[in-house]
Tab-separated table of N, CA and C in Angstrom:
chain	number	residue	atom	x	y	z
A	1	MET	N	113.668	85.960	58.736
A	1	MET	CA	115.169	86.620	58.790
A	1	MET	C	114.899	87.968	59.173
A	2	SER	N	115.747	88.705	60.021
A	2	SER	CA	115.626	90.142	60.165
A	2	SER	C	117.093	90.771	59.793
A	3	ALA	N	116.885	92.001	59.459
A	3	ALA	CA	118.079	92.658	59.312
A	3	ALA	C	118.868	93.119	60.387
A	4	ILE	N	120.232	93.235	60.305
A	4	ILE	CA	120.989	93.851	61.352
A	4	ILE	C	121.616	95.091	60.942
A	5	VAL	N	121.419	96.090	61.531
A	5	VAL	CA	122.044	97.324	61.168
A	5	VAL	C	123.322	97.802	62.166
A	6	TYR	N	124.565	98.133	61.634
A	6	TYR	CA	125.421	98.339	62.628
A	6	TYR	C	126.234	99.842	62.079
A	7	GLY	N	126.720	100.300	62.986
A	7	GLY	CA	127.412	101.738	62.672
A	7	GLY	C	128.785	101.543	63.255
A	8	HIS	N	129.812	102.287	62.921
A	8	HIS	CA	130.978	102.321	63.420
A	8	HIS	C	131.498	103.546	63.883
A	9	PHE	N	132.269	103.733	64.984
A	9	PHE	CA	132.642	104.870	65.708
A	9	PHE	C	134.122	104.786	66.060
A	10	THR	N	134.884	105.877	65.972
A	10	THR	CA	136.419	105.842	66.307
A	10	THR	C	136.820	106.404	67.611
A	11	ASP	N	135.786	106.865	68.362
A	11	ASP	CA	136.156	107.308	69.639
A	11	ASP	C	135.100	106.804	70.577
A	12	GLU	N	135.599	106.287	71.926
A	12	GLU	CA	134.792	105.887	72.735
A	12	GLU	C	133.753	106.963	73.432
A	13	LEU	N	134.280	108.106	73.619
A	13	LEU	CA	133.282	109.362	74.135
A	13	LEU	C	131.939	109.420	72.885
A	14	ASP	N	132.395	109.336	71.811
A	14	ASP	CA	131.179	109.397	70.710
A	14	ASP	C	130.276	108.219	70.764
A	15	LEU	N	131.021	106.900	71.125
A	15	LEU	CA	130.149	105.781	71.071
A	15	LEU	C	129.137	105.969	72.354
A	16	LEU	N	129.751	106.361	73.602
A	16	LEU	CA	128.856	106.630	74.817
A	16	LEU	C	127.719	107.548	74.528
A	17	ASP	N	128.044	108.637	73.782
A	17	ASP	CA	126.956	109.618	73.329
A	17	ASP	C	125.932	109.186	72.594
A	18	ALA	N	126.459	108.262	71.467
A	18	ALA	CA	125.549	107.779	70.378
A	18	ALA	C	124.487	106.688	71.282
A	19	VAL	N	125.044	105.759	72.199
A	19	VAL	CA	124.121	104.775	72.845
A	19	VAL	C	123.166	105.629	73.620
A	20	LYS	N	123.544	106.871	74.231
A	20	LYS	CA	122.580	107.361	75.150
A	20	LYS	C	121.306	108.005	74.102
A	21	GLU	N	121.838	108.683	73.321
A	21	GLU	CA	120.915	109.120	72.233
A	21	GLU	C	119.938	108.185	71.510
A	22	LEU	N	120.497	107.075	71.303
A	22	LEU	CA	119.685	105.983	70.818
A	22	LEU	C	118.516	105.530	71.705
A	23	GLN	N	118.866	105.284	72.960
A	23	GLN	CA	118.317	104.713	74.169
A	23	GLN	C	117.212	106.024	74.277
A	24	ASP	N	117.850	107.219	74.197
A	24	ASP	CA	116.627	108.371	74.467
A	24	ASP	C	115.525	108.236	73.509
A	25	LYS	N	115.845	107.840	72.223
A	25	LYS	CA	114.909	107.661	71.060
A	25	LYS	C	114.003	106.526	71.220
A	26	GLY	N	114.286	105.599	72.214
A	26	GLY	CA	113.462	104.366	72.318
A	26	GLY	C	113.970	103.326	71.683
A	27	ILE	N	115.221	103.287	70.918
A	27	ILE	CA	115.811	102.283	70.212
A	27	ILE	C	116.413	101.290	71.063
A	28	LYS	N	116.424	100.030	70.905
A	28	LYS	CA	116.883	98.911	71.607
A	28	LYS	C	118.142	98.600	71.071
A	29	ILE	N	119.185	98.626	71.712
A	29	ILE	CA	120.622	98.185	71.221
A	29	ILE	C	120.747	96.746	71.459
A	30	ALA	N	121.036	95.984	70.392
A	30	ALA	CA	121.258	94.576	70.508
A	30	ALA	C	122.622	94.304	70.886
A	31	ASP	N	123.680	94.978	70.601
A	31	ASP	CA	125.061	94.906	71.123
A	31	ASP	C	125.792	95.956	70.954
A	32	VAL	N	126.861	95.997	71.562
A	32	VAL	CA	127.967	96.965	71.285
A	32	VAL	C	129.522	96.274	71.250
A	33	ARG	N	130.236	96.244	70.375
A	33	ARG	CA	131.389	95.693	70.348
A	33	ARG	C	132.711	96.650	70.389
A	34	THR	N	133.549	96.462	71.086
A	34	THR	CA	134.711	97.519	71.267
A	34	THR	C	135.985	96.568	71.240
A	35	PRO	N	137.064	97.267	70.868
A	35	PRO	CA	138.255	96.452	70.864
A	35	PRO	C	139.170	96.468	72.050
A	36	PHE	N	138.602	97.444	73.244
A	36	PHE	CA	139.055	97.360	74.266
A	36	PHE	C	137.761	97.775	75.400
A	37	PRO	N	137.843	97.346	76.929
A	37	PRO	CA	136.924	97.869	77.555
A	37	PRO	C	136.744	99.251	77.750
A	38	VAL	N	135.354	99.827	77.516
A	38	VAL	CA	135.159	101.288	77.527
A	38	VAL	C	134.454	101.599	79.211
A	39	HIS	N	135.179	102.278	79.773
A	39	HIS	CA	134.624	102.576	80.903
A	39	HIS	C	133.355	103.295	81.086
A	40	GLY	N	132.275	102.688	81.823
A	40	GLY	CA	131.035	103.244	81.929
A	40	GLY	C	129.962	102.758	80.953
A	41	LEU	N	130.410	101.906	79.948
A	41	LEU	CA	129.469	101.522	78.838
A	41	LEU	C	128.451	100.420	79.453
A	42	ASP	N	128.898	99.762	80.468
A	42	ASP	CA	127.974	98.768	81.028
A	42	ASP	C	126.805	99.446	81.773
A	43	SER	N	127.264	100.609	82.499
A	43	SER	CA	126.052	101.283	83.267
A	43	SER	C	125.339	102.136	82.198
A	44	VAL	N	125.708	102.467	80.886
A	44	VAL	CA	124.828	103.265	80.010
A	44	VAL	C	123.930	102.333	79.359
A	45	LEU	N	124.422	101.016	79.040
A	45	LEU	CA	123.485	100.078	78.525
A	45	LEU	C	122.703	99.337	79.661
A	46	ARG	N	122.867	99.598	80.825
A	46	ARG	CA	121.998	99.148	81.813
A	46	ARG	C	122.022	97.572	81.926
A	47	LEU	N	123.394	97.146	81.932
A	47	LEU	CA	123.515	95.789	81.966
A	47	LEU	C	123.693	95.312	83.376
A	48	LYS	N	123.169	94.175	83.820
A	48	LYS	CA	123.131	93.892	85.382
A	48	LYS	C	124.434	93.299	85.485
A	49	ARG	N	124.693	93.260	86.703
A	49	ARG	CA	126.196	92.663	87.336
A	49	ARG	C	126.263	91.340	86.895
A	50	SER	N	127.510	90.814	86.653
A	50	SER	CA	127.725	89.493	86.307
A	50	SER	C	127.561	88.529	87.460
A	51	ASN	N	127.160	87.470	87.240
A	51	ASN	CA	127.239	86.325	88.231
A	51	ASN	C	128.497	85.593	88.491
A	52	LEU	N	129.475	86.042	87.652
A	52	LEU	CA	130.697	85.384	87.780
A	52	LEU	C	131.562	85.316	89.163
A	53	PRO	N	131.327	86.441	89.966
A	53	PRO	CA	131.858	86.364	91.401
A	53	PRO	C	131.147	85.242	92.178
A	54	LYS	N	129.891	85.165	91.945
A	54	LYS	CA	129.143	84.138	92.818
A	54	LYS	C	129.749	82.748	92.553
A	55	VAL	N	130.002	82.563	91.020
A	55	VAL	CA	130.447	81.276	90.699
A	55	VAL	C	131.759	80.991	91.284
A	56	ALA	N	132.642	82.114	91.385
A	56	ALA	CA	133.954	81.713	92.031
A	56	ALA	C	133.829	81.483	93.336
A	57	PHE	N	132.990	82.390	94.011
A	57	PHE	CA	132.788	82.151	95.572
A	57	PHE	C	132.451	80.701	95.855
A	58	ILE	N	131.259	80.267	95.118
A	58	ILE	CA	130.619	78.962	95.416
A	58	ILE	C	131.703	77.704	95.099
A	59	SER	N	132.328	77.831	93.978
A	59	SER	CA	133.152	76.837	93.612
A	59	SER	C	134.489	76.778	94.425
A	60	GLY	N	134.988	78.014	94.695
A	60	GLY	CA	136.106	78.041	95.428
A	60	GLY	C	135.865	77.392	96.946
A	61	ALA	N	134.590	77.851	97.579
A	61	ALA	CA	134.274	77.280	98.872
A	61	ALA	C	134.016	75.624	98.626
A	62	ILE	N	133.643	75.305	97.685
A	62	ILE	CA	133.370	73.634	97.393
A	62	ILE	C	134.751	73.026	97.273
A	63	GLY	N	135.788	73.618	96.651
A	63	GLY	CA	137.372	73.130	96.410
A	63	GLY	C	138.020	73.077	97.843
A	64	GLY	N	137.791	74.190	98.515
A	64	GLY	CA	138.587	74.495	99.804
A	64	GLY	C	137.956	73.268	100.737
A	65	THR	N	136.540	73.320	100.867
A	65	THR	CA	136.040	72.350	101.616
A	65	THR	C	136.480	70.867	101.111
A	66	LEU	N	136.496	70.332	100.065
A	66	LEU	CA	136.642	69.227	99.582
A	66	LEU	C	138.271	68.850	99.984
A	67	GLY	N	138.955	69.808	99.777
A	67	GLY	CA	140.507	69.656	100.257
A	67	GLY	C	140.615	69.432	101.526
A	68	LEU	N	140.051	70.071	102.419
A	68	LEU	CA	140.268	70.161	103.729
A	68	LEU	C	139.623	68.703	104.041
A	69	LEU	N	138.586	68.339	103.795
A	69	LEU	CA	137.900	67.097	104.192
A	69	LEU	C	138.810	65.799	103.578
A	70	PHE	N	139.232	65.972	102.440
A	70	PHE	CA	140.088	65.090	102.107
A	70	PHE	C	141.503	64.843	102.754
A	71	GLN	N	142.066	65.892	103.251
A	71	GLN	CA	143.062	65.803	103.982
A	71	GLN	C	142.887	65.308	105.417
A	72	ILE	N	141.762	65.500	105.923
A	72	ILE	CA	141.414	65.118	107.195
A	72	ILE	C	141.117	63.702	107.230
A	73	TRP	N	140.399	63.175	106.126
A	73	TRP	CA	140.135	61.745	105.933
A	73	TRP	C	141.274	60.812	105.803
A	74	VAL	N	142.084	61.330	105.046
A	74	VAL	CA	143.490	60.634	104.594
A	74	VAL	C	144.344	60.480	106.095
A	75	TYR	N	144.478	61.403	106.859
A	75	TYR	CA	145.334	61.461	107.946
A	75	TYR	C	144.615	60.890	109.389
A	76	THR	N	143.434	60.600	109.308
A	76	THR	CA	142.409	60.025	110.324
A	76	THR	C	141.995	58.626	110.009
A	77	VAL	N	141.514	58.549	109.010
A	77	VAL	CA	140.773	57.171	108.661
A	77	VAL	C	141.576	56.372	107.496
A	78	GLY	N	142.073	57.138	106.281
A	78	GLY	CA	142.377	56.298	105.308
A	78	GLY	C	143.949	55.943	105.375
A	79	TRP	N	144.835	56.585	106.086
A	79	TRP	CA	146.372	56.241	106.345
A	79	TRP	C	146.505	56.891	107.517
A	80	PRO	N	146.220	56.546	108.682
A	80	PRO	CA	146.475	57.312	109.980
A	80	PRO	C	148.051	56.814	110.406
A	81	LEU	N	148.686	57.870	110.676
A	81	LEU	CA	150.062	57.804	111.154
A	81	LEU	C	150.047	58.547	112.461
A	82	ASN	N	151.018	58.025	113.204
A	82	ASN	CA	151.277	58.551	114.707
A	82	ASN	C	152.788	59.119	114.547
A	83	ILE	N	152.819	60.406	114.419
A	83	ILE	CA	154.196	61.105	114.338
A	83	ILE	C	154.391	61.886	115.597
A	84	GLY	N	155.078	61.298	116.352
A	84	GLY	CA	155.788	61.999	117.556
A	84	GLY	C	154.623	62.525	118.497
A	85	GLY	N	153.310	61.799	118.510
A	85	GLY	CA	152.488	62.048	119.531
A	85	GLY	C	151.623	63.446	118.969
A	86	LYS	N	151.992	63.957	117.627
A	86	LYS	CA	151.185	65.010	117.185
A	86	LYS	C	149.735	64.830	116.922
A	87	PRO	N	148.757	65.793	117.073
A	87	PRO	CA	147.337	65.361	116.690
A	87	PRO	C	147.159	65.067	115.560
A	88	GLN	N	146.257	64.070	115.254
A	88	GLN	CA	145.666	63.753	114.049
A	88	GLN	C	145.403	64.871	113.032
A	89	ILE	N	144.510	65.699	113.511
A	89	ILE	CA	143.823	66.879	112.717
A	89	ILE	C	144.718	68.014	113.009
A	90	ALA	N	145.809	68.324	112.301
A	90	ALA	CA	146.785	69.161	112.324
A	90	ALA	C	146.281	70.323	111.464
A	91	LEU	N	145.394	71.378	111.588
A	91	LEU	CA	144.764	72.142	110.544
A	91	LEU	C	145.850	73.142	110.038
A	92	PRO	N	146.911	73.575	110.716
A	92	PRO	CA	148.051	74.518	109.970
A	92	PRO	C	148.617	73.941	109.058
A	93	SER	N	148.749	72.574	108.935
A	93	SER	CA	149.634	71.963	107.835
A	93	SER	C	148.740	71.620	106.902
A	94	TYR	N	147.440	71.858	106.832
A	94	TYR	CA	146.322	71.680	105.829
A	94	TYR	C	146.112	72.908	104.884
A	95	ILE	N	146.668	73.869	105.438
A	95	ILE	CA	146.107	75.207	104.926
A	95	ILE	C	146.737	75.362	103.398
A	96	PRO	N	148.068	74.890	103.141
A	96	PRO	CA	148.526	75.228	101.810
A	96	PRO	C	147.800	74.285	100.845
A	97	VAL	N	147.419	73.224	101.010
A	97	VAL	CA	146.707	72.398	100.128
A	97	VAL	C	145.307	72.981	100.033
A	98	THR	N	144.621	73.397	101.054
A	98	THR	CA	143.238	73.770	101.003
A	98	THR	C	143.353	74.943	100.291
A	99	PHE	N	144.226	75.955	100.380
A	99	PHE	CA	144.413	77.305	99.529
A	99	PHE	C	144.438	76.937	98.157
A	100	GLU	N	145.252	76.016	97.682
A	100	GLU	CA	145.507	75.942	96.374
A	100	GLU	C	144.279	75.099	95.696
A	101	LEU	N	143.648	74.193	96.527
A	101	LEU	CA	142.472	73.648	95.750
A	101	LEU	C	141.337	74.891	95.521
A	102	THR	N	141.144	75.678	96.723
A	102	THR	CA	140.194	76.748	96.567
A	102	THR	C	140.515	77.660	95.134
A	103	ILE	N	141.771	77.948	95.020
A	103	ILE	CA	142.184	78.830	93.860
A	103	ILE	C	141.784	78.046	92.434
A	104	LEU	N	142.326	76.676	92.686
A	104	LEU	CA	142.042	76.101	91.416
A	104	LEU	C	140.609	75.665	90.965
A	105	PHE	N	139.771	75.460	91.988
A	105	PHE	CA	138.291	75.048	91.789
A	105	PHE	C	137.718	76.416	91.211
A	106	ALA	N	138.032	77.703	91.800
A	106	ALA	CA	137.415	78.926	91.392
A	106	ALA	C	137.879	79.273	90.072
A	107	ALA	N	138.987	78.944	89.758
A	107	ALA	CA	139.393	79.643	88.450
A	107	ALA	C	138.785	78.675	87.272
A	108	VAL	N	138.947	77.335	87.497
A	108	VAL	CA	138.370	76.433	86.452
A	108	VAL	C	137.002	76.680	86.353
A	109	ALA	N	136.346	76.793	87.169
A	109	ALA	CA	134.626	77.074	87.478
A	109	ALA	C	134.524	78.536	86.602
A	110	MET	N	135.478	79.412	86.851
A	110	MET	CA	135.177	80.806	86.214
A	110	MET	C	135.192	80.722	84.863
A	111	VAL	N	136.356	79.813	84.402
A	111	VAL	CA	136.617	79.962	82.866
A	111	VAL	C	135.512	79.002	82.250
A	112	ILE	N	134.925	78.012	82.688
A	112	ILE	CA	133.936	77.222	82.268
A	112	ILE	C	132.619	78.003	82.203
A	113	ALA	N	132.315	78.691	83.219
A	113	ALA	CA	131.111	79.538	83.425
A	113	ALA	C	131.033	80.729	82.106
A	114	PHE	N	132.265	81.422	82.044
A	114	PHE	CA	132.318	82.409	81.005
A	114	PHE	C	132.333	81.728	79.757
A	115	LEU	N	132.866	80.705	79.419
A	115	LEU	CA	132.773	80.076	78.145
A	115	LEU	C	131.352	79.711	77.637
A	116	VAL	N	130.527	79.016	78.705
A	116	VAL	CA	129.301	78.690	78.583
A	116	VAL	C	128.381	80.043	78.239
A	117	ARG	N	128.726	80.873	79.064
A	117	ARG	CA	127.669	82.205	78.979
A	117	ARG	C	128.015	83.153	77.918
A	118	SER	N	129.214	82.859	77.388
A	118	SER	CA	129.458	83.800	76.272
A	118	SER	C	129.399	82.970	74.718
A	119	ASN	N	129.086	81.601	75.005
A	119	ASN	CA	128.639	80.743	73.766
A	119	ASN	C	130.233	80.728	73.025
A	120	LEU	N	131.228	80.601	73.667
A	120	LEU	CA	132.445	80.645	73.128
A	120	LEU	C	133.228	79.147	73.124
A	121	GLY	N	132.399	78.236	73.482
A	121	GLY	CA	132.966	77.054	73.701
A	121	GLY	C	133.364	76.393	72.226
A	122	PRO	N	134.007	74.965	72.491
A	122	PRO	CA	134.476	74.467	71.012
A	122	PRO	C	133.324	74.202	70.066
A	123	GLY	N	133.561	74.459	68.991
A	123	GLY	CA	132.690	74.504	67.890
A	123	GLY	C	131.678	75.483	67.606
A	124	GLN	N	131.837	76.601	68.486
A	124	GLN	CA	130.992	77.642	68.353
A	124	GLN	C	131.835	78.477	67.173
A	125	VAL	N	130.777	79.081	66.086
A	125	VAL	CA	131.342	79.940	65.111
A	125	VAL	C	130.825	81.228	65.599
A	126	PRO	N	131.887	82.178	65.970
A	126	PRO	CA	131.398	83.752	66.214
A	126	PRO	C	130.871	84.370	64.748
A	127	GLU	N	129.992	85.197	65.209
A	127	GLU	CA	129.321	86.020	64.131
A	127	GLU	C	129.999	87.394	63.998
A	128	ILE	N	131.024	87.487	63.045
A	128	ILE	CA	131.868	88.648	62.966
A	128	ILE	C	131.290	89.721	61.710
A	129	LEU	N	130.646	90.779	62.054
A	129	LEU	CA	130.319	91.559	61.152
A	129	LEU	C	131.241	92.455	60.239
A	130	ASP	N	132.275	92.642	60.977
A	130	ASP	CA	133.259	93.507	60.346
A	130	ASP	C	134.626	93.532	60.982
A	131	GLU	N	135.726	93.170	60.444
A	131	GLU	CA	136.999	92.880	61.045
A	131	GLU	C	137.591	94.112	61.770
A	132	ASP	N	137.108	95.304	61.199
A	132	ASP	CA	137.844	96.595	62.022
A	132	ASP	C	137.338	96.678	63.463
A	133	VAL	N	136.462	96.135	63.868
A	133	VAL	CA	136.212	96.174	65.272
A	133	VAL	C	137.148	95.524	66.106
A	134	THR	N	137.886	94.783	65.772
A	134	THR	CA	138.896	94.125	66.516
A	134	THR	C	140.132	94.841	66.559
A	135	ASP	N	140.216	95.838	65.664
A	135	ASP	CA	141.435	96.829	65.683
A	135	ASP	C	141.406	97.953	66.267
A	136	ASP	N	140.423	99.024	65.586
A	136	ASP	CA	140.202	100.172	66.273
A	136	ASP	C	139.174	100.862	65.910
A	137	HIS	N	137.991	100.184	65.819
A	137	HIS	CA	136.491	100.771	65.687
A	137	HIS	C	135.639	100.131	66.865
A	138	PHE	N	134.748	101.196	67.074
A	138	PHE	CA	133.628	100.635	68.098
A	138	PHE	C	132.389	100.418	67.239
A	139	GLN	N	131.634	99.481	67.683
A	139	GLN	CA	130.549	99.096	66.772
A	139	GLN	C	129.121	99.035	67.762
A	140	ILE	N	128.159	99.632	67.185
A	140	ILE	CA	126.753	99.554	67.683
A	140	ILE	C	126.034	98.733	66.842
A	141	ILE	N	125.324	97.726	67.337
A	141	ILE	CA	124.608	96.784	66.631
A	141	ILE	C	123.093	96.920	66.987
A	142	LEU	N	122.438	97.325	65.930
A	142	LEU	CA	120.752	97.281	66.218
A	142	LEU	C	120.168	96.053	65.294
A	143	SER	N	119.154	95.542	65.893
A	143	SER	CA	118.325	94.412	65.181
A	143	SER	C	117.000	94.850	64.812
A	144	GLY	N	116.623	94.701	63.634
A	144	GLY	CA	115.265	94.951	63.285
A	144	GLY	C	114.150	94.277	64.101
A	145	LYS	N	114.758	93.112	64.511
A	145	LYS	CA	113.651	92.094	65.381
A	145	LYS	C	113.373	92.923	66.710
A	146	ASP	N	114.391	93.417	67.297
A	146	ASP	CA	114.430	93.963	68.650
A	146	ASP	C	113.461	95.418	68.586
A	147	ASN	N	113.559	96.031	67.440
A	147	ASN	CA	112.775	97.427	67.484
A	147	ASN	C	111.614	97.215	66.467
A	148	GLN	N	110.656	97.731	66.752
A	148	GLN	CA	109.429	97.948	65.788
A	148	GLN	C	109.577	99.127	64.783
A	149	ILE	N	110.940	99.277	64.298
A	149	ILE	CA	111.159	100.316	63.217
A	149	ILE	C	111.739	100.041	62.084
A	150	ALA	N	111.662	100.217	60.981
A	150	ALA	CA	112.029	99.857	59.752
A	150	ALA	C	113.578	99.974	59.770
A	151	GLU	N	114.409	99.123	59.038
A	151	GLU	CA	115.756	99.130	59.063
A	151	GLU	C	116.294	100.316	58.611
A	152	SER	N	115.746	100.915	57.592
A	152	SER	CA	116.314	102.283	57.024
A	152	SER	C	115.986	103.321	58.148
A	153	GLU	N	115.003	103.410	58.783
A	153	GLU	CA	114.877	104.420	60.229
A	153	GLU	C	116.081	103.986	61.108
A	154	LEU	N	116.467	102.956	61.365
A	154	LEU	CA	117.519	102.471	62.319
A	154	LEU	C	118.785	102.964	61.786
A	155	ALA	N	119.110	102.812	60.355
A	155	ALA	CA	120.186	103.320	59.788
A	155	ALA	C	120.282	104.879	59.927
A	156	ASP	N	119.180	105.433	59.849
A	156	ASP	CA	119.226	107.203	59.593
A	156	ASP	C	119.396	107.566	61.165
A	157	ALA	N	119.034	106.598	62.339
A	157	ALA	CA	119.205	106.982	63.593
A	157	ALA	C	120.645	106.857	63.915
A	158	LEU	N	121.220	105.802	63.531
A	158	LEU	CA	122.675	105.676	63.810
A	158	LEU	C	123.444	106.687	63.064
A	159	THR	N	123.195	107.147	61.853
A	159	THR	CA	123.914	108.317	61.051
A	159	THR	C	123.597	109.357	61.993
A	160	ALA	N	122.439	109.657	62.323
A	160	ALA	CA	122.255	110.794	63.096
A	160	ALA	C	122.907	110.962	64.352
A	161	THR	N	123.492	109.970	64.939
A	161	THR	CA	124.417	110.043	66.241
A	161	THR	C	125.805	110.110	65.743
A	162	GLY	N	126.027	110.249	64.678
A	162	GLY	CA	127.621	110.431	64.156
A	162	GLY	C	128.281	109.072	63.830
A	163	ALA	N	127.626	108.107	63.511
A	163	ALA	CA	128.283	106.908	62.983
A	163	ALA	C	128.982	107.269	61.631
A	164	LEU	N	130.215	106.739	61.513
A	164	LEU	CA	131.089	106.899	60.170
A	164	LEU	C	130.493	106.112	59.247
A	165	ASP	N	130.386	104.902	59.525
A	165	ASP	CA	129.822	103.996	58.249
A	165	ASP	C	128.744	103.039	58.863
A	166	VAL	N	127.618	103.072	58.346
A	166	VAL	CA	126.563	102.426	58.756
A	166	VAL	C	126.238	101.508	57.565
A	167	LYS	N	125.993	99.991	58.020
A	167	LYS	CA	125.950	99.094	57.161
A	167	LYS	C	124.667	98.192	57.549
A	168	GLN	N	124.002	97.369	56.684
A	168	GLN	CA	122.921	96.671	56.951
A	168	GLN	C	123.172	95.162	56.191
A	169	VAL	N	122.912	94.193	57.316
A	169	VAL	CA	123.014	92.786	56.555
A	169	VAL	C	121.931	91.875	57.173
A	170	ASN	N	121.726	90.949	56.499
A	170	ASN	CA	120.532	90.055	56.941
A	170	ASN	C	121.150	88.955	57.858
A	171	SER	N	120.336	88.927	59.080
A	171	SER	CA	120.687	87.930	60.082
A	171	SER	C	120.155	86.606	59.854
A	172	THR	N	120.975	85.306	60.218
A	172	THR	CA	120.259	84.008	60.058
A	172	THR	C	119.692	83.871	61.566
A	173	LYS	N	119.935	84.534	62.402
A	173	LYS	CA	119.595	84.309	63.797
A	173	LYS	C	118.276	84.681	64.180
């Protein structure tokens, strides 16, 4: 069991400065939790770009292709109709269904990928350290397991960066 040390901030600029200071000291940050998106936090934390757009593109392409191929199959093989001598494969008439299936597949795949990646699926119990972080506080979380520093030194480092309230809890993970 390792300890988790976390500190609260009330301003996003103070949070960004604290993250930079901690990283300059060589302290690894386990997580940062905010009540709303903070501009520039992802670049300061050096997070890699999300793969969600790739998931959306690939699943949208699959959905559009399947929709188009299904319509072509239905009107040429499954239930061919001769309507006034018009061509069997009339692509302009297939565009609405193809477009809708592209959007449907992309949206559903993005939701599933996000839930899987974030461990937010059914049955998952979130680890909420403090309820204030969902209201108006920002939180920097440091793990004793990630850093080769004592928990008391991590708490002192957080306090030195301007954290208002520094707490320490034992983690079961």
